Coordinates of C-alpha atoms in Angstrom, one line a residue:
Chain A
M34 CA -24.4 -11.8 -1.0
K35 CA -26.5 -13.7 -3.6
T36 CA -23.5 -15.6 -4.8
F37 CA -23.1 -17.3 -1.4
V38 CA -26.6 -18.8 -1.2
Q39 CA -26.2 -20.4 -4.6
G40 CA -25.2 -24.1 -4.8
G41 CA -21.7 -25.2 -5.6
V42 CA -22.4 -25.6 -9.3
M43 CA -23.5 -22.0 -9.6
A44 CA -20.5 -20.8 -7.8
L45 CA -18.2 -22.8 -10.1
A46 CA -20.0 -21.3 -13.1
L47 CA -19.4 -17.8 -11.9
T48 CA -15.7 -18.6 -11.2
T49 CA -15.0 -19.2 -14.9
G50 CA -15.6 -15.5 -15.3
M51 CA -12.1 -14.7 -14.0
Q52 CA -10.5 -15.4 -17.3
V53 CA -11.7 -12.2 -18.8
G54 CA -9.9 -9.3 -17.1
A55 CA -6.7 -8.1 -18.8
D56 CA -5.1 -7.5 -15.4
E57 CA -5.1 -11.2 -14.6
A58 CA -2.8 -11.9 -17.5
A59 CA -0.1 -9.5 -16.3
N60 CA 3.3 -10.5 -15.1
L61 CA 5.1 -9.0 -12.1
V62 CA 8.7 -8.0 -12.4
I63 CA 9.9 -5.7 -9.6
N64 CA 12.5 -3.0 -10.4
G65 CA 12.8 -4.5 -13.9
E66 CA 14.8 -7.4 -12.4
T67 CA 13.1 -9.5 -9.8
E68 CA 10.7 -11.9 -11.4
I69 CA 7.7 -12.8 -9.2
T70 CA 5.7 -16.0 -9.8
V71 CA 2.1 -14.7 -9.6
R72 CA 0.5 -17.9 -11.1
T73 CA 1.5 -21.5 -10.9
E74 CA 0.3 -25.1 -10.4
A75 CA -1.4 -25.7 -7.1
P76 CA 0.6 -27.7 -4.6
E77 CA -0.4 -31.4 -4.4
H78 CA -2.2 -31.2 -1.1
L79 CA -4.8 -28.8 -2.6
D80 CA -7.6 -30.9 -4.0
N81 CA -10.0 -28.1 -5.0
L82 CA -7.7 -25.8 -7.0
S83 CA -5.5 -26.6 -10.0
K84 CA -3.8 -23.2 -10.2
I85 CA -2.8 -20.7 -7.6
Y86 CA -2.7 -17.0 -8.1
S87 CA -1.1 -14.1 -6.2
G88 CA -3.5 -11.5 -5.0
W89 CA -1.6 -9.1 -7.2
I90 CA -3.3 -10.3 -10.3
F91 CA -6.7 -9.4 -9.0
R92 CA -5.9 -5.7 -8.5
S93 CA -6.4 -2.8 -10.9
D94 CA -3.7 -1.7 -13.3
E95 CA -2.9 1.3 -11.0
T96 CA -2.6 -0.8 -7.9
Q97 CA -0.5 -3.4 -9.7
A98 CA 1.9 -0.7 -10.9
L99 CA 2.6 0.5 -7.3
Q100 CA 4.4 -2.8 -6.6
M101 CA 6.6 -2.8 -9.7
D102 CA 9.1 -0.2 -8.5
D103 CA 10.5 0.1 -5.0
F104 CA 10.3 3.9 -5.3
D105 CA 6.6 3.6 -6.1
N106 CA 5.8 1.1 -3.4
P107 CA 5.1 2.9 -0.1
G108 CA 5.7 -0.4 1.8
M109 CA 9.4 0.2 1.1
I110 CA 9.4 3.2 3.5
F111 CA 8.8 0.6 6.2
V112 CA 11.5 -1.7 4.9
D113 CA 13.9 1.2 5.4
Q114 CA 12.6 1.6 8.9
G115 CA 13.1 -2.1 9.5
R116 CA 16.7 -1.8 8.2
D117 CA 17.4 0.9 10.7
A118 CA 16.0 -1.3 13.5
W119 CA 18.2 -4.2 12.3
A120 CA 21.3 -2.3 13.4
V121 CA 20.1 -1.1 16.8
A122 CA 21.4 -3.0 19.8
E123 CA 18.8 -3.7 22.4
G124 CA 18.1 -5.7 25.5
S125 CA 20.3 -7.0 28.3
E126 CA 22.8 -8.6 25.9
G127 CA 23.3 -5.4 24.0
K128 CA 23.0 -7.1 20.7
A129 CA 21.4 -6.0 17.4
C130 CA 20.0 -8.3 14.7
A131 CA 23.2 -7.5 12.7
D132 CA 25.5 -8.9 15.4
C133 CA 24.3 -12.5 14.7
H134 CA 22.9 -12.2 11.2
N135 CA 25.2 -9.6 9.5
E136 CA 23.1 -8.3 6.6
P137 CA 19.4 -8.9 6.4
E138 CA 20.2 -10.5 3.0
S139 CA 21.7 -13.4 4.9
L140 CA 18.2 -14.4 5.8
A141 CA 16.8 -14.1 2.3
D142 CA 15.5 -17.6 2.4
A143 CA 13.7 -17.3 5.8
R144 CA 10.4 -15.7 4.8
A145 CA 9.6 -18.5 2.3
T146 CA 9.6 -21.3 4.9
Y147 CA 7.6 -19.7 7.7
P148 CA 5.5 -20.7 9.6
K149 CA 7.7 -23.7 10.5
W150 CA 8.4 -26.1 13.3
N151 CA 11.0 -25.0 15.8
D152 CA 12.7 -28.1 17.4
E153 CA 14.0 -26.3 20.5
A154 CA 10.8 -24.6 21.3
E155 CA 8.7 -27.6 20.2
E156 CA 6.2 -25.4 18.5
V157 CA 5.2 -24.1 15.1
R158 CA 6.6 -20.5 14.8
T159 CA 5.5 -17.8 12.5
L160 CA 8.1 -15.4 11.3
A161 CA 6.9 -12.9 13.9
M162 CA 7.2 -15.5 16.7
Q163 CA 10.8 -16.3 15.5
I164 CA 11.7 -12.6 15.5
N165 CA 10.4 -12.3 19.0
G166 CA 12.2 -15.5 19.9
C167 CA 15.4 -13.8 18.8
R168 CA 14.5 -10.7 20.8
T169 CA 13.6 -12.4 24.1
E170 CA 16.0 -15.3 24.0
Q171 CA 19.1 -13.9 22.2
M172 CA 19.0 -10.2 22.8
G173 CA 17.3 -10.1 26.2
A174 CA 14.9 -7.5 24.8
E175 CA 11.2 -7.1 25.1
A176 CA 9.0 -8.9 22.6
W177 CA 7.5 -6.7 19.9
K178 CA 3.7 -6.4 19.7
Y179 CA 2.3 -9.0 17.3
D180 CA 1.4 -7.2 14.0
G181 CA 2.6 -3.9 15.6
S182 CA 4.6 -1.5 13.5
D183 CA 8.1 -2.5 14.7
M184 CA 7.3 -6.1 14.0
L185 CA 5.7 -5.4 10.6
N186 CA 8.7 -3.3 9.6
M187 CA 11.1 -6.1 10.4
E188 CA 8.9 -8.7 8.6
A189 CA 8.7 -6.4 5.6
L190 CA 12.5 -6.1 5.6
L191 CA 12.9 -9.9 5.7
S192 CA 10.3 -10.4 3.0
S193 CA 11.8 -7.7 0.8
V194 CA 15.2 -9.4 0.7
G195 CA 13.5 -12.7 -0.1
R196 CA 11.4 -11.5 -3.0
G197 CA 11.2 -14.0 -5.8
T198 CA 12.0 -17.0 -3.6
P199 CA 9.3 -19.7 -3.9
I200 CA 7.1 -20.2 -0.8
N201 CA 8.0 -23.6 0.6
V202 CA 6.2 -24.2 3.8
A203 CA 6.6 -27.8 5.3
I204 CA 3.3 -29.4 6.1
D205 CA 4.5 -32.8 7.3
G206 CA 6.5 -34.0 10.3
P207 CA 5.9 -32.3 13.5
A208 CA 4.0 -29.4 11.9
Q209 CA 1.4 -31.7 10.5
S210 CA -1.1 -31.6 13.3
M211 CA -1.1 -27.9 13.4
W212 CA -1.5 -27.8 9.6
E213 CA -4.5 -30.0 9.9
Q214 CA -6.0 -27.7 12.5
G215 CA -5.5 -24.8 10.1
R216 CA -7.1 -26.7 7.3
D217 CA -10.1 -27.5 9.4
L218 CA -10.4 -23.8 10.3
Y219 CA -10.2 -22.9 6.6
Y220 CA -13.2 -25.0 5.8
T221 CA -15.3 -24.2 8.9
R222 CA -18.1 -21.7 8.3
T223 CA -18.3 -19.0 10.9
G224 CA -20.5 -16.1 11.9
Q225 CA -24.0 -14.9 11.2
L226 CA -23.2 -15.0 7.5
D227 CA -22.0 -18.6 7.8
L228 CA -19.0 -18.3 5.6
S229 CA -15.8 -20.2 5.6
C230 CA -12.5 -18.9 4.1
A231 CA -13.1 -21.4 1.2
N232 CA -16.5 -19.9 0.3
C233 CA -14.9 -16.7 -0.8
H234 CA -11.3 -17.5 -1.6
E235 CA -11.7 -21.0 -3.1
D236 CA -15.2 -21.1 -4.5
N237 CA -15.5 -17.5 -5.7
Y238 CA -12.0 -16.0 -6.4
G239 CA -12.1 -13.9 -9.5
N240 CA -15.7 -12.9 -8.8
Y241 CA -16.8 -9.6 -7.4
I242 CA -18.2 -9.1 -3.9
R243 CA -19.9 -5.8 -4.6
A244 CA -16.9 -3.8 -5.9
D245 CA -14.2 -6.0 -4.5
H246 CA -12.4 -8.4 -6.8
L247 CA -12.1 -11.6 -4.7
S248 CA -8.6 -13.1 -4.6
Q249 CA -7.6 -16.6 -3.5
G250 CA -6.6 -15.1 -0.2
Q251 CA -2.9 -16.0 -0.6
I252 CA -0.5 -14.6 2.0
N253 CA 2.7 -14.7 0.0
G254 CA 2.6 -10.9 -0.3
F255 CA 2.5 -10.2 3.5
P256 CA 3.2 -7.8 5.1
V257 CA 0.8 -5.9 2.8
Y258 CA 0.6 -2.1 2.3
R259 CA -3.1 -1.6 2.0
L260 CA -4.5 1.5 0.2
K261 CA -7.4 1.3 2.5
N262 CA -5.5 2.1 5.7
A263 CA -2.2 3.3 4.1
K264 CA 0.0 1.2 6.3
L265 CA 1.6 -2.3 6.6
N266 CA -0.8 -5.0 7.6
G267 CA 0.0 -8.5 9.0
A268 CA -1.6 -11.7 8.0
H269 CA -3.3 -12.3 11.4
S270 CA -4.9 -8.8 11.3
R271 CA -6.2 -9.6 7.8
F272 CA -7.6 -12.9 9.0
K273 CA -9.3 -11.0 11.8
G274 CA -10.9 -8.6 9.4
C275 CA -12.2 -11.5 7.3
V276 CA -13.6 -13.4 10.2
R277 CA -15.2 -10.3 11.6
D278 CA -16.8 -9.6 8.3
T279 CA -18.6 -13.0 8.5
R280 CA -20.0 -11.4 11.7
A281 CA -18.3 -13.9 14.0
E282 CA -16.3 -13.4 17.1
T283 CA -12.7 -13.6 15.8
Y284 CA -9.6 -15.3 17.1
G285 CA -6.9 -13.0 18.4
V286 CA -3.8 -11.8 16.5
G287 CA -1.1 -14.3 17.5
S288 CA -3.6 -16.9 18.7
E289 CA -3.0 -20.6 18.3
E290 CA -5.9 -20.8 15.8
F291 CA -4.4 -18.0 13.6
I292 CA -0.9 -19.6 13.8
A293 CA -2.5 -22.8 12.5
L294 CA -4.5 -20.9 9.9
E295 CA -1.4 -19.0 8.8
L296 CA 0.5 -22.3 8.4
Y297 CA -2.2 -23.8 6.3
V298 CA -2.9 -20.7 4.2
A299 CA 0.8 -20.2 3.6
S300 CA 1.1 -23.8 2.4
R301 CA -1.7 -23.1 -0.1
G302 CA 0.7 -20.7 -1.7
N303 CA 3.6 -23.1 -2.0
G304 CA 5.2 -22.3 -5.4
L305 CA 4.2 -18.6 -5.5
S306 CA 7.0 -16.1 -4.7
V307 CA 7.7 -14.2 -1.6
E308 CA 6.3 -10.8 -2.6
G309 CA 6.2 -8.6 0.5
P310 CA 5.8 -5.8 1.1
S311 CA 3.1 -6.1 -1.5
V312 CA 0.5 -3.4 -2.3
R313 CA -3.2 -4.3 -2.2
N314 CA -6.5 -2.6 -2.0
Chain B
M188 CA -5.6 5.6 9.9
K189 CA -8.1 3.0 11.0
L190 CA -11.2 3.4 9.0
T191 CA -14.0 1.7 10.9
R192 CA -17.3 0.7 9.5
R193 CA -18.9 3.6 11.3
H194 CA -16.5 6.1 9.8
T195 CA -17.1 4.6 6.4
L196 CA -20.8 5.0 6.9
M197 CA -20.3 8.6 8.0
L198 CA -18.2 9.2 4.9
A199 CA -20.9 7.7 2.8
A200 CA -23.5 9.8 4.5
G201 CA -21.3 12.9 4.0
S202 CA -21.1 12.3 0.3
A203 CA -24.8 11.7 0.1
V204 CA -25.3 15.1 1.7
A205 CA -22.8 16.6 -0.7
A206 CA -24.8 15.1 -3.6
L207 CA -28.0 16.7 -2.2
L208 CA -26.2 20.1 -1.8
P209 CA -24.1 20.4 -5.0
M210 CA -24.2 24.1 -4.7
R211 CA -22.1 24.2 -1.6
A212 CA -19.3 21.9 -2.9
A213 CA -19.4 23.5 -6.3
A214 CA -19.2 27.0 -4.7
A215 CA -16.1 26.0 -2.8
A216 CA -14.5 24.6 -5.9
E217 CA -15.4 27.7 -7.9
E218 CA -13.9 29.8 -5.2
A219 CA -10.6 27.9 -5.3
I220 CA -10.5 28.1 -9.1
A221 CA -11.3 31.8 -9.1
A222 CA -8.5 32.4 -6.6
F223 CA -6.1 30.7 -9.0
T224 CA -7.3 32.2 -12.3
G225 CA -8.5 35.6 -11.0
G226 CA -11.7 34.9 -13.0
A227 CA -10.0 34.8 -16.4
D228 CA -11.3 32.7 -19.2
V229 CA -10.0 29.1 -19.2
G230 CA -9.2 27.2 -22.4
S231 CA -8.9 23.5 -22.8
E232 CA -5.9 22.9 -25.1
G233 CA -2.4 21.9 -24.0
I234 CA -3.1 20.2 -20.7
T235 CA -3.4 16.5 -19.9
L236 CA -4.8 15.0 -16.7
T237 CA -4.4 11.3 -16.2
A238 CA -6.5 9.5 -13.6
P239 CA -8.0 6.1 -13.3
E240 CA -11.6 5.8 -14.6
I241 CA -12.3 3.6 -11.6
A242 CA -10.2 4.0 -8.5
E243 CA -9.9 0.8 -6.4
N244 CA -9.7 2.9 -3.3
G245 CA -10.5 6.5 -2.8
N246 CA -7.7 6.8 -0.2
T247 CA -4.9 6.5 -2.7
V248 CA -5.7 7.5 -6.3
P249 CA -2.7 8.0 -8.6
I250 CA -3.0 11.0 -10.9
S251 CA -0.6 12.8 -13.3
V252 CA -0.8 16.3 -14.8
S253 CA 1.1 17.7 -17.7
A254 CA 0.9 21.2 -19.3
P255 CA 4.0 21.9 -21.5
G256 CA 5.3 25.4 -20.8
A257 CA 3.0 26.1 -17.8
E258 CA 4.2 28.1 -14.8
A259 CA 1.9 26.3 -12.4
I260 CA -0.9 23.7 -12.3
I261 CA -3.6 23.5 -9.6
I262 CA -5.5 20.3 -9.0
I263 CA -9.1 20.5 -7.6
A264 CA -11.4 17.7 -6.4
A265 CA -14.8 19.4 -6.4
G266 CA -16.5 16.6 -4.5
N267 CA -14.1 16.6 -1.5
P268 CA -15.0 18.5 1.8
E269 CA -12.1 20.8 0.9
P270 CA -11.7 21.0 -2.9
G271 CA -8.0 21.9 -3.0
V272 CA -5.6 19.1 -3.7
A273 CA -2.2 20.5 -4.7
T274 CA -0.5 23.3 -6.7
F275 CA 2.6 22.4 -8.7
N276 CA 4.8 25.4 -9.3
F277 CA 7.6 24.7 -11.9
G278 CA 11.0 26.2 -11.7
P279 CA 13.7 26.8 -14.4
L280 CA 15.1 23.3 -13.8
A281 CA 11.8 21.4 -14.3
A282 CA 12.4 19.3 -17.5
A283 CA 8.7 19.0 -18.0
Q284 CA 5.8 21.0 -16.6
A285 CA 4.4 17.7 -15.3
G286 CA 4.0 15.8 -12.1
S287 CA 2.4 12.7 -10.5
T288 CA 1.1 12.2 -7.0
R289 CA -1.6 10.2 -5.1
I290 CA -4.7 11.8 -3.8
R291 CA -7.8 11.2 -1.7
L292 CA -11.2 11.3 -3.2
A293 CA -14.3 11.2 -0.9
G294 CA -16.4 9.7 -3.6
T295 CA -17.0 9.6 -7.3
Q296 CA -16.4 13.0 -8.7
D297 CA -14.6 15.2 -11.3
V298 CA -11.0 16.0 -10.8
V299 CA -10.0 19.2 -12.4
A300 CA -6.5 20.5 -13.3
I301 CA -5.9 24.1 -14.4
A302 CA -2.6 25.4 -15.7
R303 CA -1.4 29.0 -15.7
M304 CA 0.7 29.8 -18.8
P305 CA 3.5 32.4 -18.9
D306 CA 1.3 34.7 -21.0
G307 CA -1.3 34.8 -18.3
S308 CA -3.8 32.5 -20.0
F309 CA -5.3 29.4 -18.4
V310 CA -6.2 26.0 -19.6
Q311 CA -8.1 23.2 -17.9
A312 CA -8.7 19.5 -18.1
S313 CA -11.0 17.3 -16.1
R314 CA -11.6 13.6 -15.5
E315 CA -14.4 11.8 -13.8
V316 CA -13.0 9.2 -11.3
K317 CA -15.4 6.6 -10.0
V318 CA -14.6 5.6 -6.5
T319 CA -15.8 2.1 -5.7
I320 CA -17.0 0.9 -2.3
G321 CA -15.6 -2.4 -1.3
G322 CA -17.6 -5.5 -0.6
C323 CA -15.8 -6.5 2.6
G324 CA -12.1 -5.5 2.5
G325 CA -11.6 -6.8 6.1
Chain C
M286 CA 5.3 14.0 13.7
A287 CA 9.1 14.4 13.8
E288 CA 9.7 10.8 14.6
N289 CA 9.7 8.1 12.0
V290 CA 9.6 10.6 9.1
K291 CA 11.9 9.1 6.6
P292 CA 12.2 10.3 3.0
R293 CA 12.9 7.9 0.2
V294 CA 14.2 9.5 -3.0
R295 CA 15.4 8.1 -6.2
V296 CA 17.9 10.2 -8.2
P297 CA 20.5 8.6 -10.5
R298 CA 24.1 9.1 -9.4
E299 CA 25.4 10.0 -12.8
V300 CA 24.0 11.7 -16.0
A301 CA 25.1 13.4 -19.1
A302 CA 25.1 17.2 -18.9
G303 CA 21.7 18.7 -19.8
E304 CA 20.0 15.4 -19.6
T305 CA 16.6 14.9 -18.2
I306 CA 16.0 12.6 -15.2
T307 CA 12.9 11.4 -13.5
I308 CA 12.8 11.8 -9.7
K309 CA 10.5 9.9 -7.4
T310 CA 10.0 10.8 -3.8
L311 CA 8.1 9.1 -0.9
I312 CA 8.0 10.2 2.7
S313 CA 6.2 8.6 5.6
H314 CA 3.6 10.9 7.1
K315 CA 0.0 10.2 8.2
M316 CA -1.3 13.4 6.5
E317 CA -4.2 13.7 9.0
S318 CA -6.8 15.6 7.1
G319 CA -8.7 17.3 9.8
Q320 CA -11.9 15.7 8.5
R321 CA -11.9 12.7 10.7
K322 CA -13.3 12.2 14.2
D323 CA -12.0 10.0 16.9
G324 CA -14.0 7.4 18.8
D325 CA -15.5 10.1 21.1
G326 CA -16.6 12.2 18.2
N327 CA -14.0 14.8 18.5
V328 CA -12.4 16.1 15.3
I329 CA -8.8 14.9 15.0
P330 CA -6.9 18.1 14.2
R331 CA -5.3 18.5 10.8
S332 CA -1.6 17.6 10.7
I333 CA -0.1 17.4 7.2
I334 CA 3.0 18.2 5.2
N335 CA 1.8 21.4 3.4
R336 CA 4.7 22.0 1.0
F337 CA 7.3 20.0 -0.9
T338 CA 10.2 21.6 -2.8
C339 CA 13.0 20.3 -4.9
T340 CA 16.0 22.5 -5.9
F341 CA 19.2 21.8 -7.7
N342 CA 22.3 23.8 -6.7
G343 CA 19.8 26.3 -5.3
E344 CA 17.6 26.7 -8.3
T345 CA 14.0 25.5 -8.2
V346 CA 12.8 22.4 -10.0
I347 CA 9.4 22.1 -8.4
D348 CA 7.6 23.7 -5.5
V349 CA 4.3 22.0 -4.5
Q350 CA 1.6 23.4 -2.2
M351 CA -0.1 20.4 -0.6
E352 CA -3.6 20.2 0.8
P353 CA -5.2 17.5 3.0
A354 CA -6.3 15.6 -0.1
I355 CA -2.8 14.3 -0.6
S356 CA -2.7 10.7 0.4
T357 CA -0.9 9.3 3.5
N358 CA 2.9 8.8 2.8
P359 CA 3.0 11.4 0.1
F360 CA 4.5 10.5 -3.3
F361 CA 5.7 12.8 -6.1
E362 CA 7.2 12.1 -9.4
F363 CA 8.6 14.7 -11.8
D364 CA 11.3 15.4 -14.3
A365 CA 14.4 17.6 -13.8
V366 CA 17.2 18.9 -16.0
V367 CA 20.8 18.5 -14.7
P368 CA 23.0 21.2 -16.2
E369 CA 26.1 20.5 -14.1
S370 CA 27.4 18.3 -11.3
G371 CA 25.8 19.2 -7.9
A372 CA 23.2 18.3 -5.4
F373 CA 19.4 18.0 -5.4
E374 CA 17.9 19.2 -2.2
F375 CA 14.4 17.9 -1.2
T376 CA 12.4 19.6 1.5
W377 CA 9.1 18.8 3.1
Y378 CA 7.4 21.3 5.4
D379 CA 5.2 20.0 8.2
D380 CA 2.2 21.9 9.7
D381 CA 3.9 21.6 13.1
G382 CA 6.9 23.6 11.9
D383 CA 9.2 20.6 11.4
V384 CA 11.2 20.5 8.2
Y385 CA 12.5 17.2 6.7
T386 CA 15.3 17.4 4.1
E387 CA 17.2 15.0 1.9
T388 CA 20.2 15.7 -0.3
K389 CA 21.3 13.7 -3.3
E390 CA 24.6 14.3 -5.1
I391 CA 24.7 13.8 -8.8
A392 CA 27.7 13.9 -11.2
V393 CA 27.7 15.0 -14.8
S394 CA 29.8 12.8 -17.0

């Protein structure tokens, strides 16, 4: 905790420590063929960072290895389950995902652009909201639970077919006001510990918080298979965990605040690759 | 699989108790080893156990064992509530008497692998794995 | 646990006779250890896969006895010899009596 009561100068000095670890120089190629961008120039809208890094580089050699082969990556079990669900007709229209979209590979570009503005619905939609939009509006089926296993399996499938695609989330136009709301949340301190997202993930990435190696909190790897709970985790659930750990009342999974935060945090990773299902601590 | 703060604290308390009562954990591990070796002497050549020096998460620790020519290899985690982890039995079509898996470790401890060779002898390797406790981890 | 248990196995489709191949297997299973308690303090009963076997044309490659210390979604990697064309059979035995199997054909060139 000591780090966080230091001034900004001290925090910056500690941050330079991240150049040491060998893991951080590693490159990620999945199945020996899909190259993943794990470090690149920060997008223009980011004033406080010059480089952005995938969470993968902050993990141990062993954890990194779990993501380099689809038969090592336990998240791929759930991609298989998503692929099964893709072909299942549901709802009053008796349609499956496959009836409109053929193979999941036809949506390989989708994961990289979400959250994004939906003209018809006049709202910013996360990938989960769009999947539920398909279910309720096109299939006449019930919406899946936000960050529930059915939803995460489908998001993992759509991420897996888009791996290697650069994240490219639009922050202007009709999405801009929500993006600004997300940015404000990112820099707002919350909870008894009085921490903002930025205090850990912008000011102190690369440092250790006890035994945890702090990442930049990028979400290009979601859904994430976490060793901690041995299942897929959604970005909103992860946000919730972070906010809770500042000892604050958290926003809900699927709430407007977390949709805005997801849009903003996703845009901080513009240029990194779609990586999900990734493997993290 | 939700591991709440309370559960984590209970686990931590559990390992503290285990540390205070090494006899009990060690006795269970010794029992498991004796059941495998029948009390025979155990050598140390010809077996390799690969495990991380520091495991990022005790829930999923990748390990590999290899003992060329072995009939079977048992893996023991002496610091777990139950020391047994797995026993690999190799058949005629195993190209190597080796295997990898992922295991749970309740805390920092020695992981032990013992191979039974076709002549009835036993060899053993052990590695200490430090299990870290996260700072926040959400 | 019978629902949603889905093996994921990698075996090459073709090899030279007598060649060694590396096999990787994953299966979705919670591997409830029997050590955890629920919110009311009651022990959650053990429910694990307790044995995994791999055979080729009926002959054993590997036979693993598994304990609760094996992680959720069990993973195994091992090497096998392929003397002839045939089929690998993978079998996982659940505490509850369920048996999950997967078969992979392989041709010797």
